[in-house]
């Protein structure tokens, strides 16, 4: 079975393709959490996959929290792997993920990073990719995901994760600060909201309700799906978004790949 989380769509594509190619069941983590479905029974030859975006050089908090509650009946060292979807690099995401897996007395046999278009725009120096880079990443992601699935199909014990520069600093110093700062409070609209409810329907954790305008709750994961999906670009996050809003193409391309 393939467990996955996605905000803007890139990880959903990777998870859907992987489930299809491996002939495995696809499970959306937020749906499982909503249903309080944490117990699953494994077959002897079943593969266990986790697909998720990299948030500040680590797995998203919602993925880690799900793993803590997850119970896999019939686990006898079945092949377990992860695919971490990133815009550039993953830092030491592998270390964090494998630590949570070891806590369950499971073993992670393989892990991969899959580069796709950037879509995080709330940190200084971060923005979506240029059209050329975006197109290049998308064209390269298709054959590379096929290669990942070949390795998974053959149950290779391999880790191919792009750590990038200063991975320890990114994962163990910057990432904890990022996670402590996750909040929906700065989200607001600039007055042009058309109440289409696309943000409400897209939010993976059902944290938005719309009447005449969106209202955010307390379950935000900082995936930015609401910002990227807004058709009139009215959703803002504090003072960070107005400049970056001019380049919101990666999300739409990634979702429709």
PDB file of C-alpha atoms in Angstrom:
ATOM      1  CA  UNK A   1       0.000   0.000   0.000  1.00  0.00           C
ATOM      2  CA  UNK A   2       1.108   3.543  -0.721  1.00  0.00           C
ATOM      3  CA  UNK A   3       0.504   6.206   1.934  1.00  0.00           C
ATOM      4  CA  UNK A   4       0.824   9.758   0.692  1.00  0.00           C
ATOM      5  CA  UNK A   5       0.390  13.398   1.556  1.00  0.00           C
ATOM      6  CA  UNK A   6       0.192  16.263  -0.909  1.00  0.00           C
ATOM      7  CA  UNK A   7      -0.643  19.933  -0.815  1.00  0.00           C
ATOM      8  CA  UNK A   8      -0.173  21.367  -4.277  1.00  0.00           C
ATOM      9  CA  UNK A   9      -0.367  18.127  -6.268  1.00  0.00           C
ATOM     10  CA  UNK A  10       3.179  17.070  -7.139  1.00  0.00           C
ATOM     11  CA  UNK A  11       3.302  14.288  -4.526  1.00  0.00           C
ATOM     12  CA  UNK A  12      -0.181  13.112  -5.492  1.00  0.00           C
ATOM     13  CA  UNK A  13       1.010  12.549  -9.058  1.00  0.00           C
ATOM     14  CA  UNK A  14       4.075  10.637  -7.849  1.00  0.00           C
ATOM     15  CA  UNK A  15       2.002   8.549  -5.433  1.00  0.00           C
ATOM     16  CA  UNK A  16      -0.723   7.787  -7.972  1.00  0.00           C
ATOM     17  CA  UNK A  17       1.802   6.667 -10.580  1.00  0.00           C
ATOM     18  CA  UNK A  18       3.671   4.567  -8.036  1.00  0.00           C
ATOM     19  CA  UNK A  19       0.498   2.858  -6.812  1.00  0.00           C
ATOM     20  CA  UNK A  20      -0.456   2.109 -10.424  1.00  0.00           C
ATOM     21  CA  UNK A  21       2.947   0.752 -11.409  1.00  0.00           C
ATOM     22  CA  UNK A  22       3.299  -1.332  -8.247  1.00  0.00           C
ATOM     23  CA  UNK A  23      -0.348  -2.450  -8.249  1.00  0.00           C
ATOM     24  CA  UNK A  24      -0.727  -1.241  -4.667  1.00  0.00           C
ATOM     25  CA  UNK A  25      -3.590   0.445  -2.828  1.00  0.00           C
ATOM     26  CA  UNK A  26      -3.367   4.252  -2.538  1.00  0.00           C
ATOM     27  CA  UNK A  27      -4.168   5.862   0.822  1.00  0.00           C
ATOM     28  CA  UNK A  28      -4.341   9.633   1.360  1.00  0.00           C
ATOM     29  CA  UNK A  29      -3.013  10.318   4.848  1.00  0.00           C
ATOM     30  CA  UNK A  30      -5.411  13.187   5.746  1.00  0.00           C
ATOM     31  CA  UNK A  31      -8.395  10.993   4.803  1.00  0.00           C
ATOM     32  CA  UNK A  32      -7.074   8.189   6.999  1.00  0.00           C
ATOM     33  CA  UNK A  33      -6.632  10.649   9.876  1.00  0.00           C
ATOM     34  CA  UNK A  34     -10.176  11.998   9.434  1.00  0.00           C
ATOM     35  CA  UNK A  35     -11.529   8.438   9.633  1.00  0.00           C
ATOM     36  CA  UNK A  36      -9.121   7.546  12.472  1.00  0.00           C
ATOM     37  CA  UNK A  37      -7.988   4.665  10.298  1.00  0.00           C
ATOM     38  CA  UNK A  38      -4.525   3.783  11.573  1.00  0.00           C
ATOM     39  CA  UNK A  39      -4.554  -0.040  11.408  1.00  0.00           C
ATOM     40  CA  UNK A  40      -3.867  -1.970   8.195  1.00  0.00           C
ATOM     41  CA  UNK A  41      -3.207  -5.631   7.433  1.00  0.00           C
ATOM     42  CA  UNK A  42      -0.340  -6.514   5.129  1.00  0.00           C
ATOM     43  CA  UNK A  43       0.063  -9.340   2.671  1.00  0.00           C
ATOM     44  CA  UNK A  44       3.328 -11.299   2.615  1.00  0.00           C
ATOM     45  CA  UNK A  45       4.539  -9.709  -0.629  1.00  0.00           C
ATOM     46  CA  UNK A  46       2.972  -6.307  -0.110  1.00  0.00           C
ATOM     47  CA  UNK A  47       5.114  -3.215  -0.509  1.00  0.00           C
ATOM     48  CA  UNK A  48       4.795  -0.282   1.888  1.00  0.00           C
ATOM     49  CA  UNK A  49       5.454   3.125   0.382  1.00  0.00           C
ATOM     50  CA  UNK A  50       5.330   6.660   1.717  1.00  0.00           C
ATOM     51  CA  UNK A  51       5.219   9.588  -0.709  1.00  0.00           C
ATOM     52  CA  UNK A  52       5.383  13.133   0.592  1.00  0.00           C
ATOM     53  CA  UNK A  53       6.729  16.624  -0.151  1.00  0.00           C
ATOM     54  CA  UNK A  54       9.802  17.861   1.669  1.00  0.00           C
ATOM     55  CA  UNK A  55       8.922  20.681   4.055  1.00  0.00           C
ATOM     56  CA  UNK A  56      11.961  22.668   5.146  1.00  0.00           C
ATOM     57  CA  UNK A  57      14.308  19.697   4.559  1.00  0.00           C
ATOM     58  CA  UNK A  58      12.235  17.185   6.531  1.00  0.00           C
ATOM     59  CA  UNK A  59       9.047  15.117   6.164  1.00  0.00           C
ATOM     60  CA  UNK A  60       5.868  17.124   6.892  1.00  0.00           C
ATOM     61  CA  UNK A  61       4.679  16.984  10.476  1.00  0.00           C
ATOM     62  CA  UNK A  62       1.397  15.351   9.431  1.00  0.00           C
ATOM     63  CA  UNK A  63       3.330  12.425   7.914  1.00  0.00           C
ATOM     64  CA  UNK A  64       5.426  11.927  11.029  1.00  0.00           C
ATOM     65  CA  UNK A  65       2.376  12.091  13.291  1.00  0.00           C
ATOM     66  CA  UNK A  66       0.569   9.551  11.109  1.00  0.00           C
ATOM     67  CA  UNK A  67       3.483   7.114  11.268  1.00  0.00           C
ATOM     68  CA  UNK A  68       3.508   7.355  15.066  1.00  0.00           C
ATOM     69  CA  UNK A  69      -0.103   6.085  15.174  1.00  0.00           C
ATOM     70  CA  UNK A  70       0.138   3.664  12.244  1.00  0.00           C
ATOM     71  CA  UNK A  71      -0.173  -0.083  12.946  1.00  0.00           C
ATOM     72  CA  UNK A  72       0.767  -2.636  10.283  1.00  0.00           C
ATOM     73  CA  UNK A  73      -0.609  -6.060  11.139  1.00  0.00           C
ATOM     74  CA  UNK A  74       1.302  -8.893   9.540  1.00  0.00           C
ATOM     75  CA  UNK A  75       4.515  -6.922   9.201  1.00  0.00           C
ATOM     76  CA  UNK A  76       7.406  -9.328   8.615  1.00  0.00           C
ATOM     77  CA  UNK A  77      10.003  -7.036   7.068  1.00  0.00           C
ATOM     78  CA  UNK A  78       8.014  -6.377   3.899  1.00  0.00           C
ATOM     79  CA  UNK A  79       9.717  -3.976   1.495  1.00  0.00           C
ATOM     80  CA  UNK A  80       9.285  -0.432   2.833  1.00  0.00           C
ATOM     81  CA  UNK A  81      10.388   2.677   0.942  1.00  0.00           C
ATOM     82  CA  UNK A  82       9.777   6.410   0.610  1.00  0.00           C
ATOM     83  CA  UNK A  83       9.726   9.002  -2.169  1.00  0.00           C
ATOM     84  CA  UNK A  84      10.378  12.554  -1.027  1.00  0.00           C
ATOM     85  CA  UNK A  85       9.309  15.197  -3.548  1.00  0.00           C
ATOM     86  CA  UNK A  86      11.443  18.339  -3.442  1.00  0.00           C
ATOM     87  CA  UNK A  87      12.093  21.515  -5.359  1.00  0.00           C
ATOM     88  CA  UNK A  88      15.865  21.292  -5.037  1.00  0.00           C
ATOM     89  CA  UNK A  89      17.263  19.144  -2.232  1.00  0.00           C
ATOM     90  CA  UNK A  90      16.105  17.153   0.799  1.00  0.00           C
ATOM     91  CA  UNK A  91      18.713  17.835   3.467  1.00  0.00           C
ATOM     92  CA  UNK A  92      18.636  14.898   5.882  1.00  0.00           C
ATOM     93  CA  UNK A  93      14.990  14.016   5.292  1.00  0.00           C
ATOM     94  CA  UNK A  94      16.056  10.378   5.001  1.00  0.00           C
ATOM     95  CA  UNK A  95      17.447  10.414   8.549  1.00  0.00           C
ATOM     96  CA  UNK A  96      14.270  11.892  10.022  1.00  0.00           C
ATOM     97  CA  UNK A  97      11.989   9.496   8.160  1.00  0.00           C
ATOM     98  CA  UNK A  98      14.035   6.403   8.987  1.00  0.00           C
ATOM     99  CA  UNK A  99      14.178   7.405  12.658  1.00  0.00           C
ATOM    100  CA  UNK A 100      10.377   7.392  12.829  1.00  0.00           C
ATOM    101  CA  UNK A 101      10.271   4.037  11.035  1.00  0.00           C
ATOM    102  CA  UNK A 102      12.786   2.491  13.450  1.00  0.00           C
ATOM    103  CA  UNK A 103      10.671   3.645  16.394  1.00  0.00           C
ATOM    104  CA  UNK A 104       7.949   1.331  15.071  1.00  0.00           C
ATOM    105  CA  UNK A 105      10.446  -1.548  14.826  1.00  0.00           C
ATOM    106  CA  UNK A 106      10.122  -1.466  11.060  1.00  0.00           C
ATOM    107  CA  UNK A 107      12.938  -1.173   8.552  1.00  0.00           C
ATOM    108  CA  UNK A 108      13.186   1.222   5.615  1.00  0.00           C
ATOM    109  CA  UNK A 109      14.904  -0.547   2.717  1.00  0.00           C
ATOM    110  CA  UNK A 110      14.952   2.281   0.180  1.00  0.00           C
ATOM    111  CA  UNK A 111      14.401   5.985  -0.283  1.00  0.00           C
ATOM    112  CA  UNK A 112      14.410   8.404  -3.189  1.00  0.00           C
ATOM    113  CA  UNK A 113      14.147  12.122  -3.808  1.00  0.00           C
ATOM    114  CA  UNK A 114      12.161  13.307  -6.810  1.00  0.00           C
ATOM    115  CA  UNK A 115      12.785  16.851  -8.032  1.00  0.00           C
ATOM    116  CA  UNK A 116       9.733  18.773  -9.237  1.00  0.00           C
ATOM    117  CA  UNK A 117       8.808  22.460  -9.572  1.00  0.00           C
ATOM    118  CA  UNK A 118       9.286  24.721  -6.550  1.00  0.00           C
ATOM    119  CA  UNK A 119       6.065  25.961  -4.998  1.00  0.00           C
ATOM    120  CA  UNK A 120       7.109  27.331  -1.594  1.00  0.00           C
ATOM    121  CA  UNK A 121       7.158  31.138  -1.663  1.00  0.00           C
ATOM    122  CA  UNK A 122       7.020  32.254   1.980  1.00  0.00           C
ATOM    123  CA  UNK A 123      10.711  32.296   2.822  1.00  0.00           C
ATOM    124  CA  UNK A 124      13.228  34.877   1.684  1.00  0.00           C
ATOM    125  CA  UNK A 125      15.082  33.620  -1.372  1.00  0.00           C
ATOM    126  CA  UNK A 126      12.358  31.090  -2.298  1.00  0.00           C
ATOM    127  CA  UNK A 127      10.074  31.421  -5.308  1.00  0.00           C
ATOM    128  CA  UNK A 128       8.583  29.317  -8.071  1.00  0.00           C
ATOM    129  CA  UNK A 129      10.861  28.285 -10.918  1.00  0.00           C
ATOM    130  CA  UNK A 130      11.306  30.072 -14.210  1.00  0.00           C
ATOM    131  CA  UNK A 131       9.342  28.523 -17.106  1.00  0.00           C
ATOM    132  CA  UNK A 132      12.550  26.954 -18.471  1.00  0.00           C
ATOM    133  CA  UNK A 133      13.524  25.314 -15.173  1.00  0.00           C
ATOM    134  CA  UNK A 134       9.940  24.252 -14.539  1.00  0.00           C
ATOM    135  CA  UNK A 135       9.699  22.559 -17.929  1.00  0.00           C
ATOM    136  CA  UNK A 136      13.051  20.844 -17.430  1.00  0.00           C
ATOM    137  CA  UNK A 137      12.115  19.482 -14.001  1.00  0.00           C
ATOM    138  CA  UNK A 138       8.792  18.152 -15.243  1.00  0.00           C
ATOM    139  CA  UNK A 139      10.308  16.456 -18.282  1.00  0.00           C
ATOM    140  CA  UNK A 140      13.017  14.802 -16.162  1.00  0.00           C
ATOM    141  CA  UNK A 141      10.631  13.721 -13.403  1.00  0.00           C
ATOM    142  CA  UNK A 142       8.693  11.291 -15.624  1.00  0.00           C
ATOM    143  CA  UNK A 143      11.555   8.944 -16.597  1.00  0.00           C
ATOM    144  CA  UNK A 144      13.135   9.247 -13.153  1.00  0.00           C
ATOM    145  CA  UNK A 145       9.922   8.178 -11.418  1.00  0.00           C
ATOM    146  CA  UNK A 146       9.852   5.208 -13.773  1.00  0.00           C
ATOM    147  CA  UNK A 147      13.412   4.369 -12.695  1.00  0.00           C
ATOM    148  CA  UNK A 148      12.394   4.679  -9.039  1.00  0.00           C
ATOM    149  CA  UNK A 149       9.545   2.267  -9.646  1.00  0.00           C
ATOM    150  CA  UNK A 150      11.844  -0.173 -11.399  1.00  0.00           C
ATOM    151  CA  UNK A 151      14.050  -0.206  -8.277  1.00  0.00           C
ATOM    152  CA  UNK A 152      10.984  -0.659  -6.069  1.00  0.00           C
ATOM    153  CA  UNK A 153       9.600  -3.425  -8.259  1.00  0.00           C
ATOM    154  CA  UNK A 154      12.931  -5.265  -7.941  1.00  0.00           C
ATOM    155  CA  UNK A 155      13.059  -4.477  -4.208  1.00  0.00           C
ATOM    156  CA  UNK A 156      16.463  -2.881  -4.363  1.00  0.00           C
ATOM    157  CA  UNK A 157      17.981  -1.749  -1.074  1.00  0.00           C
ATOM    158  CA  UNK A 158      19.150   1.693  -2.129  1.00  0.00           C
ATOM    159  CA  UNK A 159      18.929   5.341  -1.094  1.00  0.00           C
ATOM    160  CA  UNK A 160      19.120   8.034  -3.748  1.00  0.00           C
ATOM    161  CA  UNK A 161      18.404  11.291  -1.973  1.00  0.00           C
ATOM    162  CA  UNK A 162      19.851  14.650  -2.934  1.00  0.00           C
ATOM    163  CA  UNK A 163      21.061  16.081   0.373  1.00  0.00           C
ATOM    164  CA  UNK A 164      22.291  19.405  -1.010  1.00  0.00           C
ATOM    165  CA  UNK A 165      24.682  21.711   0.802  1.00  0.00           C
ATOM    166  CA  UNK A 166      24.793  22.056   4.600  1.00  0.00           C
ATOM    167  CA  UNK A 167      22.199  19.294   5.141  1.00  0.00           C
ATOM    168  CA  UNK A 168      22.686  19.106   8.922  1.00  0.00           C
ATOM    169  CA  UNK A 169      22.064  22.823   9.369  1.00  0.00           C
ATOM    170  CA  UNK A 170      19.000  22.731   7.118  1.00  0.00           C
ATOM    171  CA  UNK A 171      17.339  19.709   8.714  1.00  0.00           C
ATOM    172  CA  UNK A 172      18.327  20.013  12.361  1.00  0.00           C
ATOM    173  CA  UNK A 173      18.564  23.782  12.841  1.00  0.00           C
ATOM    174  CA  UNK A 174      16.350  25.516  10.257  1.00  0.00           C
ATOM    175  CA  UNK A 175      13.583  22.914   9.971  1.00  0.00           C
ATOM    176  CA  UNK A 176      12.610  22.912  13.683  1.00  0.00           C
ATOM    177  CA  UNK A 177      12.252  26.697  13.565  1.00  0.00           C
ATOM    178  CA  UNK A 178      10.092  26.386  10.450  1.00  0.00           C
ATOM    179  CA  UNK A 179       7.807  23.817  12.084  1.00  0.00           C
ATOM    180  CA  UNK A 180       7.385  25.858  15.250  1.00  0.00           C
ATOM    181  CA  UNK A 181       6.344  28.813  13.093  1.00  0.00           C
ATOM    182  CA  UNK A 182       3.591  27.027  11.146  1.00  0.00           C
ATOM    183  CA  UNK A 183       0.360  28.940  11.636  1.00  0.00           C
ATOM    184  CA  UNK A 184      -2.583  30.017   9.517  1.00  0.00           C
ATOM    185  CA  UNK A 185      -2.958  33.354  11.322  1.00  0.00           C
ATOM    186  CA  UNK A 186      -1.201  35.477   8.643  1.00  0.00           C
ATOM    187  CA  UNK A 187      -3.489  34.202   5.848  1.00  0.00           C
ATOM    188  CA  UNK A 188      -5.947  36.784   4.575  1.00  0.00           C
ATOM    189  CA  UNK A 189      -7.502  38.057   1.353  1.00  0.00           C
ATOM    190  CA  UNK A 190      -6.958  41.432  -0.276  1.00  0.00           C
ATOM    191  CA  UNK A 191     -10.676  42.055  -0.842  1.00  0.00           C
ATOM    192  CA  UNK A 192     -11.046  40.488  -4.300  1.00  0.00           C
ATOM    193  CA  UNK A 193     -12.322  37.078  -3.142  1.00  0.00           C
ATOM    194  CA  UNK A 194     -15.094  35.691  -5.377  1.00  0.00           C
ATOM    195  CA  UNK A 195     -16.091  32.961  -2.872  1.00  0.00           C
ATOM    196  CA  UNK A 196     -15.473  30.197  -5.422  1.00  0.00           C
ATOM    197  CA  UNK A 197     -14.444  27.844  -2.579  1.00  0.00           C
ATOM    198  CA  UNK A 198     -11.548  26.363  -4.527  1.00  0.00           C
ATOM    199  CA  UNK A 199      -9.301  26.959  -1.531  1.00  0.00           C
ATOM    200  CA  UNK A 200     -11.786  25.214   0.763  1.00  0.00           C
ATOM    201  CA  UNK A 201     -12.068  22.194  -1.524  1.00  0.00           C
ATOM    202  CA  UNK A 202      -8.313  21.990  -2.151  1.00  0.00           C
ATOM    203  CA  UNK A 203      -7.066  22.251   1.441  1.00  0.00           C
ATOM    204  CA  UNK A 204      -5.815  18.732   2.247  1.00  0.00           C
ATOM    205  CA  UNK A 205      -6.605  19.000   5.965  1.00  0.00           C
ATOM    206  CA  UNK A 206      -9.998  20.769   5.614  1.00  0.00           C
ATOM    207  CA  UNK A 207      -8.724  23.833   7.422  1.00  0.00           C
ATOM    208  CA  UNK A 208     -10.620  26.433   5.366  1.00  0.00           C
ATOM    209  CA  UNK A 209     -14.282  27.383   5.295  1.00  0.00           C
ATOM    210  CA  UNK A 210     -15.692  29.954   2.882  1.00  0.00           C
ATOM    211  CA  UNK A 211     -18.839  32.025   3.129  1.00  0.00           C
ATOM    212  CA  UNK A 212     -18.152  35.406   1.593  1.00  0.00           C
ATOM    213  CA  UNK A 213     -14.406  34.891   2.114  1.00  0.00           C
ATOM    214  CA  UNK A 214     -12.092  32.152   3.409  1.00  0.00           C
ATOM    215  CA  UNK A 215     -11.559  31.623   7.119  1.00  0.00           C
ATOM    216  CA  UNK A 216      -8.605  29.528   8.255  1.00  0.00           C
ATOM    217  CA  UNK A 217      -8.660  27.153  11.225  1.00  0.00           C
ATOM    218  CA  UNK A 218      -5.821  25.796  13.359  1.00  0.00           C
ATOM    219  CA  UNK A 219      -4.789  22.674  11.392  1.00  0.00           C
ATOM    220  CA  UNK A 220      -2.584  24.402   8.793  1.00  0.00           C
ATOM    221  CA  UNK A 221       0.366  22.419   7.395  1.00  0.00           C
ATOM    222  CA  UNK A 222       1.779  25.388   5.422  1.00  0.00           C
ATOM    223  CA  UNK A 223       1.366  23.507   2.134  1.00  0.00           C
ATOM    224  CA  UNK A 224       0.199  26.731   0.390  1.00  0.00           C
ATOM    225  CA  UNK A 225      -2.371  24.892  -1.731  1.00  0.00           C
ATOM    226  CA  UNK A 226      -4.865  27.685  -1.054  1.00  0.00           C
ATOM    227  CA  UNK A 227      -2.496  30.345  -2.397  1.00  0.00           C
ATOM    228  CA  UNK A 228      -1.593  28.409  -5.519  1.00  0.00           C
ATOM    229  CA  UNK A 229      -5.143  27.370  -6.404  1.00  0.00           C
ATOM    230  CA  UNK A 230      -6.787  30.796  -6.013  1.00  0.00           C
ATOM    231  CA  UNK A 231      -8.003  31.867  -9.493  1.00  0.00           C
ATOM    232  CA  UNK A 232      -7.937  35.596  -8.717  1.00  0.00           C
ATOM    233  CA  UNK A 233      -4.750  35.555  -6.585  1.00  0.00           C
ATOM    234  CA  UNK A 234      -6.458  37.222  -3.645  1.00  0.00           C
ATOM    235  CA  UNK A 235      -5.032  35.055  -0.848  1.00  0.00           C
ATOM    236  CA  UNK A 236      -2.071  36.596   0.928  1.00  0.00           C
ATOM    237  CA  UNK A 237       0.190  35.483   3.748  1.00  0.00           C
ATOM    238  CA  UNK A 238       1.296  38.440   5.806  1.00  0.00           C
ATOM    239  CA  UNK A 239       3.521  40.624   3.657  1.00  0.00           C
ATOM    240  CA  UNK A 240       5.404  37.758   1.976  1.00  0.00           C
ATOM    241  CA  UNK A 241       3.162  36.983  -0.984  1.00  0.00           C
ATOM    242  CA  UNK A 242       2.521  40.037  -3.233  1.00  0.00           C
ATOM    243  CA  UNK A 243       5.842  39.858  -5.121  1.00  0.00           C
ATOM    244  CA  UNK A 244       5.959  36.070  -5.435  1.00  0.00           C
ATOM    245  CA  UNK A 245       2.373  35.935  -6.645  1.00  0.00           C
ATOM    246  CA  UNK A 246       3.472  36.945 -10.132  1.00  0.00           C
ATOM    247  CA  UNK A 247       5.071  33.523 -10.769  1.00  0.00           C
ATOM    248  CA  UNK A 248       2.457  30.947  -9.755  1.00  0.00           C
ATOM    249  CA  UNK A 249       2.795  28.486 -12.634  1.00  0.00           C
ATOM    250  CA  UNK A 250       4.605  25.522 -11.064  1.00  0.00           C
ATOM    251  CA  UNK A 251       1.613  24.452  -9.005  1.00  0.00           C
ATOM    252  CA  UNK A 252      -0.800  24.317 -11.889  1.00  0.00           C
ATOM    253  CA  UNK A 253       1.670  22.490 -14.134  1.00  0.00           C
ATOM    254  CA  UNK A 254       2.581  19.983 -11.439  1.00  0.00           C
ATOM    255  CA  UNK A 255      -1.057  19.179 -10.657  1.00  0.00           C
ATOM    256  CA  UNK A 256      -1.927  18.567 -14.285  1.00  0.00           C
ATOM    257  CA  UNK A 257       1.136  16.575 -15.284  1.00  0.00           C
TER     258      UNK A 257
END
